[in-house]
Every structure is written in structure tokens, then in C-alpha cells.
Amino acid sequence: MSSEEAFVSIRGMSFSRGNRLIFNNIDLDIPRGKVTAIMGPSGTGKTTLLRLIGGQILPDVGTIEVDGHNVPTLKRTQLFELRKKSMGMLFQSGALFTDLSVFDNVAFPIRLHSDLPESMVRDLVLMKLEAVGLRGARDLMPAELSGGMARRVALARSVALDPEMILYDEPFTGLDPISLGITVKLIKSLNDALSLTSVLVTHDVEEACTIADYVCLLSEGGVIGFDTPENLIENGSEQVRQFMQGKPDGPVPFHFPANDFSEDLLKGVK
Amino acid sequence: MRTRLMELAVGAFIVMGIIGLIVMALRVSGLSATDAGDKYTIKAYFENLGGLTERAKVSMSGVTIGRVSKVYLDTEDYVAVVEMEINKSMSTLTLDTSAAILTAGLLGEKYIGLTVGAEDEYLADGDVIEDTQSALVLEELIGQFLFSKAEE
Amino acid sequence: MLKLIDKILDSIQALGNASLGRLQALGRAGVFLLSSLMWGGPGSAGFGDLVKQIYSIGVRSLSIIIVAGFFVGMVLGLQGYTILSDFGSEAALGTMVSLTLLRELGPVVTALLFAGRAGSALTAEIGLMKATEQISAMEMMGVDPLKRIITPRLWAGFISMPILALLFSLVGIWGGAYVGINMLGVDEGAYWGNMQASVEFYDDIIKGLIKSLVFGLVVTWIAVYQGFDSIPTSEGISKATTQTVVVASLAVLGLDFVLTAIMLGSI
């Protein structure tokens, strides 16, 4: 665990969906001002963890403190206030409002949460769009954007209110190499320029290692590693190294838990 | 420009609704401007209403000049009391105006027909029409007819 | 024997389970309606949003309503004439057409068409917003989706429906007049005169409008709720859309009976 001040601090948190325990009593600190990548095999609840931090779902037990506020116990209005002030989230699909233009999408949170005059809103929006390199695309509708562009617009929208933390849900999935490079660069530069805390959920070990200050590895309901990428690759347990190096079989089994295969085949004969 | 067109369309839609309501009121329900104006109430006692209901027409020479507003039974004299609202524009009903319960067509609805008399003074709000003629009840008519035949 | 009892118990349990589920859904929908309306008046989410919704819900349903109204009116004229002429009372055609439209067919048929035209579109739109995480995105911006998405749509339905129903009846009465007067030779004066004599502004027109206000609220409520509660997959959204049309249509017909009973009782 790092010695730096934690922006998000999770203590003794468990969460289950149906009968499946997704998190089992986990502790986790996400340091302020750094890029933290949350990684792990599919289905370990990485996106669920983001939603828990964002307060969209509630844990069964435990605390999730964001900037000193325990998210699960906040009232609806307090939660909205916290999200408005200190959280931005970039969704996998971008989640742009399809009936608004690029400009209006970015302006949406600013117009709703401030009484700024329209000329100032315009300036702010253009600044954000310039930062993601899409100032020229302001009059396009979301349907006219490519996937990479849509994600950049969404990024501009999530930083529109200058949040203290941005949660990225799978920001690298489904992008061509150029867009991928742009996105990686943007996340890093935004993080440094605005001194944000960034949390990103990803499968992409290589990209994550280039920009993340810390990597948090999740598996089977718990945190199995939290360190700098270099340390994890070199000194992590066998399980950690299996993931970081992408080996198909190892401590994390290739097979979904099942009964004995030959037994299963024989059953069909009966 | 897009929003402007949209706003225009919505504005036109609402205006259509309002105009529709006005047309409905005037053309379909025959609500006229004077109808909505001031009214005054007069009363009449009848032996038998024969199916006259509230909101029935009150007419004079076939022209509607008001509506029946209330129908109830006077529990002392056991006669039916009809209150009717007459348009203020028809303020010249003489004191000896007579009221009759009539039927529109053979099976049509009941209404009240007023006929003015010759007095100089006019009925005011709350006054009572003395000269009334009850509804013709078919069974009674037939009964009377048979009775008179039998007497012959 | 024991097996049979078991089976019976099982089906009773299934029934109970299903009714509990229904009840729960109803409760959720009720809370949903209350909390969306609690956000206040029609303009509370911005006047622009309301205008936009009235446009897509109301104005764009106008053509189907007017065409349908005209045809329904013409059919009423035709049928009414054949029935009434048996009794030699064709003169009552105007009365029949107008009362049928104003009291029943106007509000009910409009609501049914509205459920099919605007209700299904609303459900699909909101379901897709959910599937593409737009609703989550809104929540994460600290914006209440009930206030931004649902409230303007509810109000738009509430405002549009009576206007549509009114225009439906109006066009229908003219459709009946067209068939009756121009094609079948009913006397024009009799058509309008008898209509005016028997149609009451409050009892027929206003009460019809009250019905369509209720229908407007209920149909839009069902539509937005189904969209909001849908499972965000293509299958879930198609199911929710079907549900909207089915549930809304049944609700309209059922409520129509209740409202008619109340209104006739109070006369």
C-alpha cells in the first residue's frame, strides 16, 4: 500500500450479486493525484468497483470513502453534490446524449450546474474540446462521430466541471491504434495538467503500464496485488505475474469451476 | 433554426387546441356568448314533472332562453319545485307568465315552455310563476279518456 | 396423492410469487411517478426540454390522430345513418356522432393510438438511453435523470393528450357531417341544430377532456416507466415496448369504464 494520501479509501467492503460474492471484504486505497489502473480477469467486478465508488450501487457491508465522504451512507442530494464536485466518469460507450450536438453535450453539465452566462459556457466548452482536439467537431451530432472521437468528446464532457477524480471504464477497448495512442496520451496529460486522480479499469496491460502510477489487481473477490507496474511484473506472486504476462493457464485457472469432465461426459450416456 | 421551427410547431399545436375548444363550444355544444352571461333564477310549482330533469331547456316560442337548474320536492305541500335560470337578456317576463312542461316530439325530451301574459310588471330574481301546467302523462290521459267513455 | 398436493401447493406458491412481483412492480412504478412529479411543474426541467417533448410526443402524433378521427367520424356517420333511418330519425345523426365521439371514442381511441405511436417510442427511447449508459452518465454528473428525462416527458403527455383528443373529436364530427350531409342527404340544419341542443359544454366536452387528461398521464407514465425499468438489452427493450402498448391499452380501457361510471354517477 502506498504511503500517499488516499483519495478513495475502501475498508472491509463486500458486495454480492445474487448468490455470487463479487468482493469479499476488500481494503483498497487509491492515492490522490495519481493514475491507478484496476485490472483483473473478466468478471472480477472491475466495472462494479467503479460503480460502487460512484455510488450507483451499494455494497453489502463496509465503507467507501471518497474525499472523506462515505458514499454508501450519503443521502441522494449529498451524493449528487459529491459527484458534481469531485467525480467524473467516462463510460465505455462514451454515453453521449444522442439528441444533443457535441457542443451541447459538453455544455450540458456546465449549464446545469452553474449560472454562467452563455458566452462563458461557450468559452469553457471550447477550451475542453480544444484539449481533446475536437474543437472543429463541435457542431457534429454523436451519430456522426467515430468511436474514438465519441470517447474523446465524452472525456471532454467528464472534465467539464473540473472534477478531482475521473473514473474511466475500459477506455482502451475497441479503439484503433491511433485513437488508442491519443486516448492514452490524453488521460496522462489531463491527469498531470489538472492534477486529477484517475482510476481506470482496463484489460490492456501494456497501455496501463505505460500510464499508470499504480496497478491494482483484482481476482476472485479480493485484491491480489497493489503496487507500481514494474514491481508487480518483477516481484508479484505467481498469480500476479500470470496476469501481467498474459499466460493462459496458471494459478488463475483456465477452466470455469466444474465437476470432473469425464464424469460429466458419462452422465450423458445414462 | 431547428429549435425555432420546433417551437413554432408546438405553439401552433397549442393554439390549435385552444381554437378547437372554442369551435367545440360554439359550434358543437351551441354555447353562445350571451349564454355564459348573467342569469337570474325563477321558480315554478308543478303537480307532476313527468320526466323533466335538471339542465332541461327553458324556451319561449321555441327559442331557448334558459335552463332548469334544480328540481326538488316541496315536502310541505308535496308539489314539485323547479328552479330555472333565465338569461338576463330576457328580463321582461311579465308577472303573469305561464309555464308548461312540454315534450319535444312524441318521444323526445321534456322541456319548459314559457308564455308571457299582459301584466306591466316583470318577474325578478327568486319570483315564482303562478300559472303552471303539468306534464301530460300518457297513462293519465288514457285513464281519463276511458273514464269519460265509460260515463257516456 | 402427496405428489398432487405438492403440485397444487407449488402452483399456489407460483401464483403468490407472481402477484407479489406484480405488486412490487406497481409499488415501484408508483414511487417513480410520485418522485418524478415531485420535481414540480412542467417547466421545472427547463422550458426548452418541455417544448421538445411536446413536439415529439404531441405534434408528431397529430397526423395519425387527424386521419384516424376523420375516418372514425365518417364510419359513425354511415353506421349511424343506417341505424337511425330505421326509426325515421336521421335528424339525430349529429347528436349521435358528436356524443359518441366526445364522450367515448375521442378520448379512448386517441389514447390507444397515442400508446401505439408515442408510448412505444418513449419506451424505446428511454430504454436505449439506459442501454447506452446515458442515464448512468447523467447520474454520474450529479443530474437526476428523473428530473431531466422523465418529468418533461410526463408533462408533455399530460398536455398533448387532451389537445389530440379534442382535435380527434372535432375532425370526427366534421367527418360525420361530410358523410351525413353531403353523401346521405341529412338536413344540414338538423345535423348541427340537434347536436347543439343535446351536447352540453361541461357534461360532454369538459368531461371528455378530463378523461383524456387522465389517459395522457397514465399512458405516458406507463411508457416512461417501462423504458426506465427495462433490461438494457435489445431483447429487454423490445419486450418493454410491447409491454407499454399492451399495458397502456388495457389501462385505458379499464380506466375508461371507471371514469365513465364515476362521471355518470355524479350527474
mmCIF file of N, CA, C and O in Angstrom, chain A residues 102-164:
data_model
loop_
_atom_site.group_PDB
_atom_site.id
_atom_site.type_symbol
_atom_site.label_atom_id
_atom_site.label_comp_id
_atom_site.label_asym_id
_atom_site.label_seq_id
_atom_site.Cartn_x
_atom_site.Cartn_y
_atom_site.Cartn_z
ATOM 1 N N VAL A 102 -22.230 17.817 -30.240
ATOM 2 C CA VAL A 102 -21.002 17.688 -29.462
ATOM 3 C C VAL A 102 -20.870 18.858 -28.488
ATOM 4 O O VAL A 102 -20.618 18.677 -27.295
ATOM 5 N N PHE A 103 -21.111 20.050 -29.005
ATOM 6 C CA PHE A 103 -21.000 21.242 -28.164
ATOM 7 C C PHE A 103 -21.965 21.162 -26.979
ATOM 8 O O PHE A 103 -21.579 21.341 -25.825
ATOM 9 N N ASP A 104 -23.220 20.836 -27.268
ATOM 10 C CA ASP A 104 -24.225 20.808 -26.205
ATOM 11 C C ASP A 104 -23.967 19.689 -25.203
ATOM 12 O O ASP A 104 -24.303 19.813 -24.029
ATOM 13 N N ASN A 105 -23.380 18.584 -25.696
ATOM 14 C CA ASN A 105 -23.037 17.506 -24.783
ATOM 15 C C ASN A 105 -22.045 17.975 -23.727
ATOM 16 O O ASN A 105 -22.207 17.692 -22.539
ATOM 17 N N VAL A 106 -21.024 18.685 -24.185
ATOM 18 C CA VAL A 106 -20.012 19.152 -23.241
ATOM 19 C C VAL A 106 -20.583 20.276 -22.367
ATOM 20 O O VAL A 106 -20.274 20.393 -21.185
ATOM 21 N N ALA A 107 -21.469 21.077 -22.982
ATOM 22 C CA ALA A 107 -22.044 22.197 -22.231
ATOM 23 C C ALA A 107 -23.074 21.734 -21.203
ATOM 24 O O ALA A 107 -23.323 22.437 -20.220
ATOM 25 N N PHE A 108 -23.632 20.544 -21.431
ATOM 26 C CA PHE A 108 -24.739 20.062 -20.590
ATOM 27 C C PHE A 108 -24.473 20.169 -19.084
ATOM 28 O O PHE A 108 -25.237 20.827 -18.372
ATOM 29 N N PRO A 109 -23.376 19.548 -18.584
ATOM 30 C CA PRO A 109 -23.160 19.650 -17.124
ATOM 31 C C PRO A 109 -22.860 21.077 -16.670
ATOM 32 O O PRO A 109 -23.265 21.459 -15.568
ATOM 33 N N ILE A 110 -22.207 21.854 -17.527
ATOM 34 C CA ILE A 110 -21.880 23.232 -17.119
ATOM 35 C C ILE A 110 -23.156 24.049 -16.993
ATOM 36 O O ILE A 110 -23.380 24.762 -16.013
ATOM 37 N N ARG A 111 -24.025 23.926 -17.992
ATOM 38 C CA ARG A 111 -25.273 24.698 -17.968
ATOM 39 C C ARG A 111 -26.125 24.307 -16.772
ATOM 40 O O ARG A 111 -26.765 25.157 -16.149
ATOM 41 N N LEU A 112 -26.118 23.001 -16.448
ATOM 42 C CA LEU A 112 -26.993 22.555 -15.368
ATOM 43 C C LEU A 112 -26.487 22.950 -13.997
ATOM 44 O O LEU A 112 -27.267 23.215 -13.093
ATOM 45 N N HIS A 113 -25.179 22.945 -13.870
ATOM 46 C CA HIS A 113 -24.651 23.118 -12.522
ATOM 47 C C HIS A 113 -24.097 24.508 -12.249
ATOM 48 O O HIS A 113 -23.503 24.743 -11.220
ATOM 49 N N SER A 114 -24.223 25.402 -13.194
ATOM 50 C CA SER A 114 -23.733 26.750 -12.913
ATOM 51 C C SER A 114 -24.675 27.753 -13.558
ATOM 52 O O SER A 114 -25.482 27.400 -14.408
ATOM 53 N N ASP A 115 -24.563 28.981 -13.119
ATOM 54 C CA ASP A 115 -25.377 30.033 -13.715
ATOM 55 C C ASP A 115 -24.537 30.921 -14.617
ATOM 56 O O ASP A 115 -24.822 32.096 -14.795
ATOM 57 N N LEU A 116 -23.489 30.338 -15.167
ATOM 58 C CA LEU A 116 -22.601 31.132 -16.001
ATOM 59 C C LEU A 116 -23.341 31.659 -17.229
ATOM 60 O O LEU A 116 -24.211 30.983 -17.767
ATOM 61 N N PRO A 117 -22.974 32.876 -17.664
ATOM 62 C CA PRO A 117 -23.587 33.390 -18.891
ATOM 63 C C PRO A 117 -23.155 32.548 -20.098
ATOM 64 O O PRO A 117 -22.105 31.921 -20.083
ATOM 65 N N GLU A 118 -24.004 32.574 -21.115
ATOM 66 C CA GLU A 118 -23.795 31.683 -22.252
ATOM 67 C C GLU A 118 -22.429 31.894 -22.913
ATOM 68 O O GLU A 118 -21.797 30.949 -23.376
ATOM 69 N N SER A 119 -21.931 33.137 -22.909
ATOM 70 C CA SER A 119 -20.646 33.389 -23.559
ATOM 71 C C SER A 119 -19.519 32.673 -22.809
ATOM 72 O O SER A 119 -18.590 32.130 -23.413
ATOM 73 N N MET A 120 -19.652 32.615 -21.497
ATOM 74 C CA MET A 120 -18.621 31.961 -20.707
ATOM 75 C C MET A 120 -18.713 30.440 -20.871
ATOM 76 O O MET A 120 -17.699 29.754 -20.956
ATOM 77 N N VAL A 121 -19.956 29.930 -20.929
ATOM 78 C CA VAL A 121 -20.148 28.500 -21.176
ATOM 79 C C VAL A 121 -19.463 28.133 -22.480
ATOM 80 O O VAL A 121 -18.738 27.142 -22.580
ATOM 81 N N ARG A 122 -19.655 29.006 -23.482
ATOM 82 C CA ARG A 122 -19.065 28.748 -24.789
ATOM 83 C C ARG A 122 -17.553 28.657 -24.684
ATOM 84 O O ARG A 122 -16.923 27.727 -25.198
ATOM 85 N N ASP A 123 -16.966 29.607 -23.980
ATOM 86 C CA ASP A 123 -15.510 29.600 -23.841
ATOM 87 C C ASP A 123 -15.030 28.329 -23.151
ATOM 88 O O ASP A 123 -14.073 27.689 -23.583
ATOM 89 N N LEU A 124 -15.719 27.976 -22.074
ATOM 90 C CA LEU A 124 -15.321 26.781 -21.319
ATOM 91 C C LEU A 124 -15.395 25.538 -22.192
ATOM 92 O O LEU A 124 -14.474 24.722 -22.227
ATOM 93 N N VAL A 125 -16.517 25.416 -22.914
ATOM 94 C CA VAL A 125 -16.715 24.234 -23.750
ATOM 95 C C VAL A 125 -15.622 24.162 -24.819
ATOM 96 O O VAL A 125 -15.033 23.106 -25.056
ATOM 97 N N LEU A 126 -15.344 25.304 -25.429
ATOM 98 C CA LEU A 126 -14.324 25.299 -26.476
ATOM 99 C C LEU A 126 -12.962 24.933 -25.898
ATOM 100 O O LEU A 126 -12.176 24.227 -26.531
ATOM 101 N N MET A 127 -12.691 25.384 -24.665
ATOM 102 C CA MET A 127 -11.429 25.015 -24.015
ATOM 103 C C MET A 127 -11.328 23.507 -23.842
ATOM 104 O O MET A 127 -10.303 22.890 -24.148
ATOM 105 N N LYS A 128 -12.420 22.915 -23.346
ATOM 106 C CA LYS A 128 -12.400 21.470 -23.116
ATOM 107 C C LYS A 128 -12.271 20.721 -24.438
ATOM 108 O O LYS A 128 -11.544 19.730 -24.539
ATOM 109 N N LEU A 129 -12.995 21.188 -25.435
ATOM 110 C CA LEU A 129 -12.937 20.498 -26.722
ATOM 111 C C LEU A 129 -11.553 20.641 -27.350
ATOM 112 O O LEU A 129 -11.029 19.720 -27.977
ATOM 113 N N GLU A 130 -10.940 21.813 -27.166
ATOM 114 C CA GLU A 130 -9.597 22.027 -27.686
ATOM 115 C C GLU A 130 -8.629 21.040 -27.030
ATOM 116 O O GLU A 130 -7.762 20.456 -27.685
ATOM 117 N N ALA A 131 -8.836 20.812 -25.747
ATOM 118 C CA ALA A 131 -7.937 19.912 -25.020
ATOM 119 C C ALA A 131 -7.978 18.496 -25.581
ATOM 120 O O ALA A 131 -6.986 17.778 -25.541
ATOM 121 N N VAL A 132 -9.134 18.080 -26.091
ATOM 122 C CA VAL A 132 -9.197 16.740 -26.681
ATOM 123 C C VAL A 132 -9.067 16.799 -28.202
ATOM 124 O O VAL A 132 -9.251 15.806 -28.894
ATOM 125 N N GLY A 133 -8.797 17.984 -28.725
ATOM 126 C CA GLY A 133 -8.520 18.123 -30.156
ATOM 127 C C GLY A 133 -9.746 18.067 -31.044
ATOM 128 O O GLY A 133 -9.646 17.784 -32.222
ATOM 129 N N LEU A 134 -10.911 18.354 -30.479
ATOM 130 C CA LEU A 134 -12.122 18.224 -31.293
ATOM 131 C C LEU A 134 -12.925 19.529 -31.356
ATOM 132 O O LEU A 134 -14.134 19.512 -31.533
ATOM 133 N N ARG A 135 -12.218 20.648 -31.237
ATOM 134 C CA ARG A 135 -12.931 21.919 -31.284
ATOM 135 C C ARG A 135 -13.650 22.078 -32.615
ATOM 136 O O ARG A 135 -14.737 22.633 -32.700
ATOM 137 N N GLY A 136 -13.031 21.534 -33.676
ATOM 138 C CA GLY A 136 -13.628 21.672 -35.007
ATOM 139 C C GLY A 136 -14.877 20.822 -35.197
ATOM 140 O O GLY A 136 -15.625 21.020 -36.141
ATOM 141 N N ALA A 137 -15.098 19.881 -34.295
ATOM 142 C CA ALA A 137 -16.221 18.950 -34.488
ATOM 143 C C ALA A 137 -17.418 19.354 -33.657
ATOM 144 O O ALA A 137 -18.349 18.577 -33.481
ATOM 145 N N ARG A 138 -17.419 20.596 -33.170
ATOM 146 C CA ARG A 138 -18.423 20.952 -32.150
ATOM 147 C C ARG A 138 -19.853 20.876 -32.656
ATOM 148 O O ARG A 138 -20.772 20.655 -31.886
ATOM 149 N N ASP A 139 -20.065 21.065 -33.974
ATOM 150 C CA ASP A 139 -21.446 21.070 -34.457
ATOM 151 C C ASP A 139 -21.932 19.706 -34.918
ATOM 152 O O ASP A 139 -23.069 19.564 -35.363
ATOM 153 N N LEU A 140 -21.068 18.694 -34.822
ATOM 154 C CA LEU A 140 -21.498 17.363 -35.250
ATOM 155 C C LEU A 140 -22.424 16.751 -34.204
ATOM 156 O O LEU A 140 -22.388 17.110 -33.031
ATOM 157 N N MET A 141 -23.236 15.804 -34.663
ATOM 158 C CA MET A 141 -24.053 15.032 -33.734
ATOM 159 C C MET A 141 -23.284 13.756 -33.377
ATOM 160 O O MET A 141 -22.468 13.282 -34.178
ATOM 161 N N PRO A 142 -23.559 13.176 -32.186
ATOM 162 C CA PRO A 142 -22.809 11.977 -31.778
ATOM 163 C C PRO A 142 -22.832 10.862 -32.829
ATOM 164 O O PRO A 142 -21.854 10.143 -32.981
ATOM 165 N N ALA A 143 -23.943 10.739 -33.567
ATOM 166 C CA ALA A 143 -24.033 9.663 -34.554
ATOM 167 C C ALA A 143 -23.003 9.847 -35.665
ATOM 168 O O ALA A 143 -22.663 8.903 -36.371
ATOM 169 N N GLU A 144 -22.504 11.080 -35.837
ATOM 170 C CA GLU A 144 -21.560 11.336 -36.923
ATOM 171 C C GLU A 144 -20.112 11.148 -36.500
ATOM 172 O O GLU A 144 -19.201 11.390 -37.282
ATOM 173 N N LEU A 145 -19.906 10.749 -35.233
ATOM 174 C CA LEU A 145 -18.536 10.621 -34.740
ATOM 175 C C LEU A 145 -18.068 9.173 -34.824
ATOM 176 O O LEU A 145 -18.864 8.246 -34.748
ATOM 177 N N SER A 146 -16.758 8.994 -34.959
ATOM 178 C CA SER A 146 -16.215 7.643 -34.859
ATOM 179 C C SER A 146 -16.135 7.276 -33.382
ATOM 180 O O SER A 146 -16.266 8.131 -32.506
ATOM 181 N N GLY A 147 -15.904 5.984 -33.110
ATOM 182 C CA GLY A 147 -15.860 5.539 -31.725
ATOM 183 C C GLY A 147 -14.814 6.285 -30.913
ATOM 184 O O GLY A 147 -15.063 6.700 -29.777
ATOM 185 N N GLY A 148 -13.637 6.467 -31.509
ATOM 186 C CA GLY A 148 -12.562 7.153 -30.797
ATOM 187 C C GLY A 148 -12.911 8.602 -30.515
ATOM 188 O O GLY A 148 -12.674 9.118 -29.415
ATOM 189 N N MET A 149 -13.521 9.254 -31.517
ATOM 190 C CA MET A 149 -13.896 10.654 -31.328
ATOM 191 C C MET A 149 -14.970 10.784 -30.257
ATOM 192 O O MET A 149 -14.924 11.686 -29.417
ATOM 193 N N ALA A 150 -15.936 9.854 -30.306
ATOM 194 C CA ALA A 150 -17.014 9.905 -29.313
ATOM 195 C C ALA A 150 -16.427 9.803 -27.911
ATOM 196 O O ALA A 150 -16.851 10.507 -26.993
ATOM 197 N N ARG A 151 -15.417 8.938 -27.767
ATOM 198 C CA ARG A 151 -14.850 8.784 -26.433
ATOM 199 C C ARG A 151 -14.097 10.043 -25.999
ATOM 200 O O ARG A 151 -14.096 10.406 -24.826
ATOM 201 N N ARG A 152 -13.488 10.719 -26.978
ATOM 202 C CA ARG A 152 -12.796 11.957 -26.621
ATOM 203 C C ARG A 152 -13.793 13.044 -26.227
ATOM 204 O O ARG A 152 -13.547 13.826 -25.295
ATOM 205 N N VAL A 153 -14.903 13.099 -26.952
ATOM 206 C CA VAL A 153 -15.937 14.075 -26.566
ATOM 207 C C VAL A 153 -16.430 13.762 -25.155
ATOM 208 O O VAL A 153 -16.582 14.654 -24.312
ATOM 209 N N ALA A 154 -16.636 12.471 -24.908
ATOM 210 C CA ALA A 154 -17.112 12.075 -23.584
ATOM 211 C C ALA A 154 -16.090 12.457 -22.519
ATOM 212 O O ALA A 154 -16.454 12.868 -21.416
ATOM 213 N N LEU A 155 -14.825 12.345 -22.884
ATOM 214 C CA LEU A 155 -13.770 12.727 -21.940
ATOM 215 C C LEU A 155 -13.845 14.226 -21.661
ATOM 216 O O LEU A 155 -13.777 14.664 -20.507
ATOM 217 N N ALA A 156 -14.037 14.993 -22.728
ATOM 218 C CA ALA A 156 -14.167 16.441 -22.546
ATOM 219 C C ALA A 156 -15.359 16.750 -21.654
ATOM 220 O O ALA A 156 -15.305 17.633 -20.793
ATOM 221 N N ARG A 157 -16.434 15.983 -21.835
ATOM 222 C CA ARG A 157 -17.619 16.216 -21.018
ATOM 223 C C ARG A 157 -17.365 15.852 -19.557
ATOM 224 O O ARG A 157 -17.812 16.545 -18.655
ATOM 225 N N SER A 158 -16.603 14.740 -19.339
ATOM 226 C CA SER A 158 -16.396 14.368 -17.932
ATOM 227 C C SER A 158 -15.477 15.338 -17.197
ATOM 228 O O SER A 158 -15.526 15.401 -15.975
ATOM 229 N N VAL A 159 -14.647 16.072 -17.923
ATOM 230 C CA VAL A 159 -13.810 17.047 -17.221
ATOM 231 C C VAL A 159 -14.417 18.443 -17.257
ATOM 232 O O VAL A 159 -13.814 19.402 -16.791
ATOM 233 N N ALA A 160 -15.626 18.558 -17.814
ATOM 234 C CA ALA A 160 -16.228 19.879 -17.980
ATOM 235 C C ALA A 160 -16.351 20.617 -16.666
ATOM 236 O O ALA A 160 -16.204 21.835 -16.603
ATOM 237 N N LEU A 161 -16.648 19.892 -15.598
ATOM 238 C CA LEU A 161 -16.856 20.565 -14.310
ATOM 239 C C LEU A 161 -15.589 20.550 -13.464
ATOM 240 O O LEU A 161 -15.645 20.793 -12.264
ATOM 241 N N ASP A 162 -14.454 20.250 -14.079
ATOM 242 C CA ASP A 162 -13.185 20.165 -13.362
ATOM 243 C C ASP A 162 -13.286 19.298 -12.118
ATOM 244 O O ASP A 162 -13.108 19.778 -10.994
ATOM 245 N N PRO A 163 -13.546 18.016 -12.294
ATOM 246 C CA PRO A 163 -13.656 17.136 -11.131
ATOM 247 C C PRO A 163 -12.272 16.857 -10.543
ATOM 248 O O PRO A 163 -11.258 17.151 -11.181
ATOM 249 N N GLU A 164 -12.275 16.300 -9.339
ATOM 250 C CA GLU A 164 -10.994 15.959 -8.732
ATOM 251 C C GLU A 164 -10.580 14.555 -9.111
ATOM 252 O O GLU A 164 -9.424 14.181 -8.995
#
